[in-house]
Amino acid sequence: MNYEEKRLFSQVMRMSFNGIGMIDGKRYQANPELKKVLRKRTTGGLTILFLLSILISLFLEADPFQNKLLTQLAALASTLFFVPIHNAYCRRLFPKDLKNYLIPLEPEEEKRLGQGSE
C-alpha cells in the first residue's frame, strides 16, 4: 500500500457513522456498500471494547484486585492491544479501490443533509 492509499484509508476510517466525511478538503459520501463496512467497523469495535471492559472489570474486582487504578490501566492496555488488531481486520474488509466507493457531495446536498461547511 503506497502513501496515497494509506492516507485515503485513514481518512475513510475517520468518516462518520453515516458515511459522510471530509477528504482532501471536499465532502464525500460513501456508497451503500462502503457504509455497511463502516457500520460493521464501528459497531463491531465498540461492542468488542465494551465486552472487553466488562470482562476486565469482573476479573479485576476479585478480592486481591480492589484497585481502581489497576482496573483502568488494564482496560487501557487491552484497548491499546485490541485497536491495532481491529484496524488490521478492518483493512481487509475495506475494498481496495476506495476512491470508486466515494460520492462527492455538491453544496446543495451538503445543506440538505445538514452537513454544511463548518
N, CA and C atoms as an extended XYZ file, in Angstrom:
354
Properties=species:S:1:pos:R:3:atomname:S:1:resname:S:1:resid:I:1 pbc="F F F"
N         0.856       -1.174        0.000 N   MET     1
C         0.000        0.000        0.000 CA  MET     1
C         0.904        1.240        0.000 C   MET     1
N         0.726        2.106       -1.004 N   ASN     2
C         1.564        3.297       -1.074 CA  ASN     2
C         1.013        4.404       -0.170 C   ASN     2
N         1.708        5.538       -0.171 N   TYR     3
C         1.366        6.628        0.748 CA  TYR     3
C        -0.045        7.162        0.502 C   TYR     3
N        -0.410        7.371       -0.762 N   GLU     4
C        -1.732        7.927       -1.082 CA  GLU     4
C        -2.850        6.984       -0.641 C   GLU     4
N        -2.667        5.685       -0.850 N   GLU     5
C        -3.679        4.709       -0.434 CA  GLU     5
C        -3.817        4.678        1.080 C   GLU     5
N        -2.690        4.749        1.792 N   LYS     6
C        -2.740        4.762        3.255 CA  LYS     6
C        -3.437        6.009        3.772 C   LYS     6
N        -3.144        7.154        3.154 N   ARG     7
C        -3.769        8.408        3.574 CA  ARG     7
C        -5.275        8.377        3.314 C   ARG     7
N        -5.686        7.883        2.146 N   LEU     8
C        -7.109        7.779        1.828 CA  LEU     8
C        -7.799        6.809        2.783 C   LEU     8
N        -7.138        5.688        3.082 N   PHE     9
C        -7.723        4.714        4.003 CA  PHE     9
C        -7.918        5.326        5.385 C   PHE     9
N        -6.926        6.073        5.876 N   SER    10
C        -7.068        6.671        7.208 CA  SER    10
C        -8.157        7.735        7.216 C   SER    10
N        -8.327        8.460        6.112 N   GLN    11
C        -9.394        9.450        6.051 CA  GLN    11
C       -10.763        8.783        5.978 C   GLN    11
N       -10.864        7.681        5.268 N   VAL    12
C       -12.137        6.952        5.200 CA  VAL    12
C       -12.448        6.332        6.558 C   VAL    12
N       -11.424        5.870        7.269 N   MET    13
C       -11.651        5.296        8.598 CA  MET    13
C       -12.200        6.341        9.562 C   MET    13
N       -11.917        7.625        9.312 N   ARG    14
C       -12.420        8.692       10.176 CA  ARG    14
C       -13.794        9.196        9.756 C   ARG    14
N       -14.371        8.609        8.719 N   MET    15
C       -15.707        9.038        8.294 CA  MET    15
C       -16.704        8.750        9.401 C   MET    15
N       -17.752        9.539        9.437 N   SER    16
C       -18.754        9.367       10.487 CA  SER    16
C       -19.557        8.098       10.239 C   SER    16
N       -20.397        7.769       11.209 N   PHE    17
C       -21.195        6.549       11.154 CA  PHE    17
C       -22.134        6.555        9.947 C   PHE    17
N       -22.582        7.740        9.519 N   ASN    18
C       -23.493        7.814        8.379 CA  ASN    18
C       -22.764        7.849        7.040 C   ASN    18
N       -21.441        7.765        7.043 N   GLY    19
C       -20.681        7.656        5.813 CA  GLY    19
C       -20.381        8.963        5.124 C   GLY    19
N       -20.389       10.077        5.862 N   ILE    20
C       -20.065       11.376        5.282 CA  ILE    20
C       -18.794       11.878        5.945 C   ILE    20
N       -17.853       12.349        5.129 N   GLY    21
C       -16.609       12.843        5.699 CA  GLY    21
C       -15.865       13.749        4.747 C   GLY    21
N       -14.863       14.443        5.289 N   MET    22
C       -14.021       15.352        4.510 CA  MET    22
C       -12.777       14.606        4.044 C   MET    22
N       -12.526       14.650        2.756 N   ILE    23
C       -11.319       14.061        2.197 CA  ILE    23
C       -10.732       15.078        1.234 C   ILE    23
N        -9.516       15.501        1.504 N   ASP    24
C        -8.813       16.489        0.674 CA  ASP    24
C        -9.619       17.768        0.493 C   ASP    24
N       -10.273       18.225        1.545 N   GLY    25
C       -10.998       19.485        1.510 CA  GLY    25
C       -12.375       19.426        0.879 C   GLY    25
N       -12.816       18.269        0.431 N   LYS    26
C       -14.150       18.121       -0.151 CA  LYS    26
C       -14.934       17.108        0.671 C   LYS    26
N       -16.244       17.308        0.714 N   ARG    27
C       -17.102       16.358        1.421 CA  ARG    27
C       -17.485       15.218        0.486 C   ARG    27
N       -17.373       14.016        1.019 N   TYR    28
C       -17.740       12.819        0.270 CA  TYR    28
C       -18.739       12.016        1.080 C   TYR    28
N       -19.561       11.281        0.355 N   GLN    29
C       -20.483       10.347        0.992 CA  GLN    29
C       -20.127        8.959        0.484 C   GLN    29
N       -20.131        7.995        1.372 N   ALA    30
C       -19.825        6.625        0.986 CA  ALA    30
C       -21.034        6.013        0.298 C   ALA    30
N       -20.772        5.140       -0.670 N   ASN    31
C       -21.893        4.449       -1.292 CA  ASN    31
C       -22.414        3.389       -0.317 C   ASN    31
N       -23.579        2.785       -0.575 N   PRO    32
C       -24.182        1.866        0.405 CA  PRO    32
C       -23.284        0.703        0.827 C   PRO    32
N       -22.488        0.183       -0.102 N   GLU    33
C       -21.609       -0.938        0.252 CA  GLU    33
C       -20.533       -0.515        1.254 C   GLU    33
N       -19.953        0.660        1.029 N   LEU    34
C       -18.931        1.168        1.946 CA  LEU    34
C       -19.548        1.565        3.283 C   LEU    34
N       -20.794        2.051        3.266 N   LYS    35
C       -21.485        2.383        4.518 CA  LYS    35
C       -21.648        1.148        5.395 C   LYS    35
N       -21.960        0.006        4.782 N   LYS    36
C       -22.101       -1.241        5.552 CA  LYS    36
C       -20.789       -1.601        6.239 C   LYS    36
N       -19.686       -1.438        5.515 N   VAL    37
C       -18.376       -1.755        6.090 CA  VAL    37
C       -18.051       -0.784        7.220 C   VAL    37
N       -18.358        0.508        7.033 N   LEU    38
C       -18.103        1.499        8.087 CA  LEU    38
C       -18.924        1.189        9.334 C   LEU    38
N       -20.181        0.816        9.149 N   ARG    39
C       -21.027        0.484       10.298 CA  ARG    39
C       -20.538       -0.776       10.999 C   ARG    39
N       -20.128       -1.766       10.209 N   LYS    40
C       -19.618       -3.002       10.800 CA  LYS    40
C       -18.359       -2.719       11.614 C   LYS    40
N       -17.488       -1.851       11.088 N   ARG    41
C       -16.262       -1.493       11.813 CA  ARG    41
C       -16.592       -0.794       13.119 C   ARG    41
N       -17.508        0.166       13.064 N   THR    42
C       -17.835        0.950       14.253 CA  THR    42
C       -18.549        0.110       15.293 C   THR    42
N       -19.620       -0.562       14.898 N   THR    43
C       -20.391       -1.331       15.882 CA  THR    43
C       -19.603       -2.526       16.391 C   THR    43
N       -18.862       -3.180       15.520 N   GLY    44
C       -18.056       -4.314       15.959 CA  GLY    44
C       -16.983       -3.903       16.941 C   GLY    44
N       -16.292       -2.820       16.633 N   GLY    45
C       -15.237       -2.340       17.528 CA  GLY    45
C       -15.773       -1.892       18.865 C   GLY    45
N       -16.871       -1.143       18.851 N   LEU    46
C       -17.446       -0.677       20.117 CA  LEU    46
C       -17.984       -1.832       20.952 C   LEU    46
N       -18.603       -2.799       20.298 N   THR    47
C       -19.131       -3.958       21.029 CA  THR    47
C       -18.007       -4.748       21.682 C   THR    47
N       -16.951       -4.990       20.933 N   ILE    48
C       -15.837       -5.760       21.489 CA  ILE    48
C       -15.163       -4.995       22.621 C   ILE    48
N       -14.965       -3.679       22.456 N   LEU    49
C       -14.361       -2.893       23.541 CA  LEU    49
C       -15.247       -2.881       24.780 C   LEU    49
N       -16.559       -2.802       24.588 N   PHE    50
C       -17.488       -2.817       25.718 CA  PHE    50
C       -17.415       -4.154       26.456 C   PHE    50
N       -17.465       -5.252       25.721 N   LEU    51
C       -17.388       -6.571       26.357 CA  LEU    51
C       -16.033       -6.790       27.022 C   LEU    51
N       -14.985       -6.314       26.381 N   LEU    52
C       -13.651       -6.448       26.958 CA  LEU    52
C       -13.536       -5.674       28.264 C   LEU    52
N       -14.102       -4.474       28.307 N   SER    53
C       -14.036       -3.690       29.544 CA  SER    53
C       -14.850       -4.342       30.656 C   SER    53
N       -15.991       -4.951       30.319 N   ILE    54
C       -16.786       -5.658       31.333 CA  ILE    54
C       -16.011       -6.852       31.872 C   ILE    54
N       -15.405       -7.630       30.979 N   LEU    55
C       -14.640       -8.794       31.428 CA  LEU    55
C       -13.462       -8.389       32.312 C   LEU    55
N       -12.778       -7.334       31.948 N   ILE    56
C       -11.646       -6.878       32.762 CA  ILE    56
C       -12.125       -6.419       34.127 C   ILE    56
N       -13.217       -5.660       34.147 N   SER    57
C       -13.702       -5.173       35.443 CA  SER    57
C       -14.182       -6.329       36.317 C   SER    57
N       -14.802       -7.343       35.714 N   LEU    58
C       -15.236       -8.501       36.504 CA  LEU    58
C       -14.039       -9.285       37.027 C   LEU    58
N       -13.037       -9.454       36.178 N   PHE    59
C       -11.861      -10.212       36.578 CA  PHE    59
C       -11.071       -9.486       37.662 C   PHE    59
N       -10.928       -8.180       37.533 N   LEU    60
C       -10.114       -7.429       38.479 CA  LEU    60
C       -10.866       -7.020       39.732 C   LEU    60
N       -12.140       -7.316       39.833 N   GLU    61
C       -12.890       -6.995       41.044 CA  GLU    61
C       -12.775       -8.099       42.091 C   GLU    61
N       -11.953       -9.094       41.840 N   ALA    62
C       -11.713      -10.127       42.845 CA  ALA    62
C       -11.015       -9.489       44.044 C   ALA    62
N       -11.042      -10.179       45.190 N   ASP    63
C       -10.525       -9.613       46.437 CA  ASP    63
C        -9.104       -9.055       46.340 C   ASP    63
N        -8.145       -9.754       45.740 N   PRO    64
C        -6.800       -9.185       45.713 CA  PRO    64
C        -6.677       -7.957       44.808 C   PRO    64
N        -7.649       -7.752       43.938 N   PHE    65
C        -7.549       -6.669       42.953 CA  PHE    65
C        -8.636       -5.621       43.169 C   PHE    65
N        -8.631       -4.955       44.279 N   GLN    66
C        -9.636       -3.938       44.576 CA  GLN    66
C        -9.195       -2.547       44.135 C   GLN    66
N        -8.162       -2.448       43.373 N   ASN    67
C        -7.590       -1.162       42.999 CA  ASN    67
C        -8.217       -0.650       41.701 C   ASN    67
N        -8.831        0.542       41.748 N   LYS    68
C        -9.452        1.106       40.547 CA  LYS    68
C        -8.406        1.497       39.512 C   LYS    68
N        -7.275        1.994       39.968 N   LEU    69
C        -6.224        2.388       39.038 CA  LEU    69
C        -5.732        1.182       38.245 C   LEU    69
N        -5.597        0.052       38.911 N   LEU    70
C        -5.177       -1.165       38.225 CA  LEU    70
C        -6.206       -1.568       37.178 C   LEU    70
N        -7.485       -1.430       37.498 N   THR    71
C        -8.545       -1.753       36.543 CA  THR    71
C        -8.458       -0.841       35.327 C   THR    71
N        -8.253        0.444       35.555 N   GLN    72
C        -8.169        1.387       34.444 CA  GLN    72
C        -6.931        1.130       33.587 C   GLN    72
N        -5.814        0.814       34.220 N   LEU    73
C        -4.603        0.526       33.456 CA  LEU    73
C        -4.749       -0.751       32.632 C   LEU    73
N        -5.409       -1.750       33.193 N   ALA    74
C        -5.632       -2.986       32.445 CA  ALA    74
C        -6.564       -2.746       31.263 C   ALA    74
N        -7.592       -1.928       31.465 N   ALA    75
C        -8.501       -1.604       30.361 CA  ALA    75
C        -7.768       -0.826       29.272 C   ALA    75
N        -6.917        0.116       29.669 N   LEU    76
C        -6.148        0.885       28.696 CA  LEU    76
C        -5.186       -0.020       27.927 C   LEU    76
N        -4.511       -0.909       28.633 N   ALA    77
C        -3.566       -1.814       27.975 CA  ALA    77
C        -4.279       -2.738       26.993 C   ALA    77
N        -5.433       -3.257       27.391 N   SER    78
C        -6.154       -4.147       26.479 CA  SER    78
C        -6.690       -3.383       25.276 C   SER    78
N        -7.089       -2.128       25.483 N   THR    79
C        -7.549       -1.310       24.362 CA  THR    79
C        -6.398       -1.034       23.403 C   THR    79
N        -5.236       -0.687       23.946 N   LEU    80
C        -4.075       -0.436       23.093 CA  LEU    80
C        -3.648       -1.694       22.345 C   LEU    80
N        -3.901       -2.855       22.925 N   PHE    81
C        -3.592       -4.112       22.261 CA  PHE    81
C        -4.648       -4.442       21.211 C   PHE    81
N        -5.916       -4.144       21.512 N   PHE    82
C        -7.013       -4.543       20.640 CA  PHE    82
C        -7.145       -3.661       19.402 C   PHE    82
N        -6.942       -2.366       19.527 N   VAL    83
C        -7.208       -1.430       18.425 CA  VAL    83
C        -6.372       -1.743       17.177 C   VAL    83
N        -5.069       -1.986       17.263 N   PRO    84
C        -4.333       -2.322       16.034 CA  PRO    84
C        -4.806       -3.626       15.387 C   PRO    84
N        -5.194       -4.591       16.200 N   ILE    85
C        -5.707       -5.844       15.643 CA  ILE    85
C        -7.025       -5.598       14.919 C   ILE    85
N        -7.898       -4.796       15.524 N   HIS    86
C        -9.182       -4.480       14.897 CA  HIS    86
C        -8.974       -3.676       13.613 C   HIS    86
N        -8.030       -2.739       13.616 N   ASN    87
C        -7.750       -1.962       12.405 CA  ASN    87
C        -7.216       -2.850       11.282 C   ASN    87
N        -6.370       -3.810       11.621 N   ALA    88
C        -5.856       -4.728       10.602 CA  ALA    88
C        -6.985       -5.577       10.024 C   ALA    88
N        -7.907       -6.011       10.879 N   TYR    89
C        -9.062       -6.776       10.406 CA  TYR    89
C        -9.936       -5.911        9.506 C   TYR    89
N       -10.166       -4.658        9.905 N   CYS    90
C       -11.000       -3.747        9.107 CA  CYS    90
C       -10.349       -3.431        7.769 C   CYS    90
N        -9.039       -3.362        7.743 N   ARG    91
C        -8.344       -3.075        6.488 CA  ARG    91
C        -8.647       -4.153        5.455 C   ARG    91
N        -8.815       -5.392        5.894 N   ARG    92
C        -9.163       -6.466        4.963 CA  ARG    92
C       -10.601       -6.349        4.482 C   ARG    92
N       -11.496       -5.769        5.307 N   LEU    93
C       -12.896       -5.629        4.918 CA  LEU    93
C       -13.104       -4.553        3.861 C   LEU    93
N       -12.292       -3.497        3.918 N   PHE    94
C       -12.487       -2.372        3.009 CA  PHE    94
C       -12.075       -2.762        1.596 C   PHE    94
N       -12.792       -2.238        0.595 N   PRO    95
C       -12.415       -2.525       -0.794 CA  PRO    95
C       -11.062       -1.899       -1.134 C   PRO    95
N       -10.400       -2.452       -2.131 N   LYS    96
C        -9.058       -1.978       -2.494 CA  LYS    96
C        -9.093       -0.593       -3.140 C   LYS    96
N       -10.067       -0.337       -3.994 N   ASP    97
C       -10.145        0.943       -4.702 CA  ASP    97
C       -11.176        1.840       -4.024 C   ASP    97
N       -10.786        2.421       -2.906 N   LEU    98
C       -11.719        3.204       -2.088 CA  LEU    98
C       -12.265        4.425       -2.816 C   LEU    98
N       -11.472        5.020       -3.679 N   LYS    99
C       -11.904        6.246       -4.366 CA  LYS    99
C       -13.166        5.986       -5.195 C   LYS    99
N       -13.329        4.769       -5.707 N   ASN   100
C       -14.510        4.442       -6.509 CA  ASN   100
C       -15.764        4.284       -5.655 C   ASN   100
N       -15.618        4.148       -4.346 N   TYR   101
C       -16.761        3.958       -3.457 CA  TYR   101
C       -17.199        5.264       -2.798 C   TYR   101
N       -16.557        6.366       -3.154 N   LEU   102
C       -16.884        7.663       -2.565 CA  LEU   102
C       -17.636        8.520       -3.576 C   LEU   102
N       -18.718        9.151       -3.118 N   ILE   103
C       -19.541       10.004       -3.961 CA  ILE   103
C       -19.334       11.441       -3.498 C   ILE   103
N       -18.810       12.327       -4.377 N   PRO   104
C       -18.631       13.723       -3.953 CA  PRO   104
C       -19.981       14.398       -3.742 C   PRO   104
N       -20.080       15.182       -2.677 N   LEU   105
C       -21.326       15.891       -2.378 CA  LEU   105
C       -21.271       17.299       -2.951 C   LEU   105
N       -22.351       17.708       -3.553 N   GLU   106
C       -22.493       19.083       -4.036 CA  GLU   106
C       -22.888       19.963       -2.857 C   GLU   106
N       -22.638       21.272       -2.914 N   PRO   107
C       -23.007       22.156       -1.795 CA  PRO   107
C       -24.490       22.086       -1.437 C   PRO   107
N       -25.370       21.894       -2.437 N   GLU   108
C       -26.803       21.795       -2.146 CA  GLU   108
C       -27.106       20.535       -1.336 C   GLU   108
N       -26.440       19.440       -1.694 N   GLU   109
C       -26.650       18.193       -0.968 CA  GLU   109
C       -26.127       18.298        0.461 C   GLU   109
N       -25.008       19.012        0.652 N   GLU   110
C       -24.458       19.185        1.993 CA  GLU   110
C       -25.458       19.894        2.892 C   GLU   110
N       -26.086       20.945        2.358 N   LYS   111
C       -27.067       21.681        3.159 CA  LYS   111
C       -28.290       20.828        3.436 C   LYS   111
N       -28.709       20.035        2.436 N   ARG   112
C       -29.880       19.177        2.612 CA  ARG   112
C       -29.623       18.118        3.686 C   ARG   112
N       -28.409       17.601        3.726 N   LEU   113
C       -28.067       16.577        4.709 CA  LEU   113
C       -27.704       17.169        6.064 C   LEU   113
N       -27.666       18.492        6.161 N   GLY   114
C       -27.334       19.124        7.436 CA  GLY   114
C       -25.867       19.049        7.767 C   GLY   114
N       -25.043       18.892        6.764 N   GLN   115
C       -23.604       18.760        6.971 CA  GLN   115
C       -22.878       19.925        6.317 C   GLN   115
N       -23.400       21.124        6.418 N   GLY   116
C       -22.808       22.304        5.789 CA  GLY   116
C       -21.394       22.544        6.249 C   GLY   116
N       -20.714       23.451        5.594 N   SER   117
C       -19.316       23.725        5.946 CA  SER   117
C       -19.223       24.259        7.364 C   SER   117
N       -18.200       23.803        8.057 N   GLU   118
C       -18.052       24.121        9.481 CA  GLU   118
C       -17.000       25.161        9.682 C   GLU   118
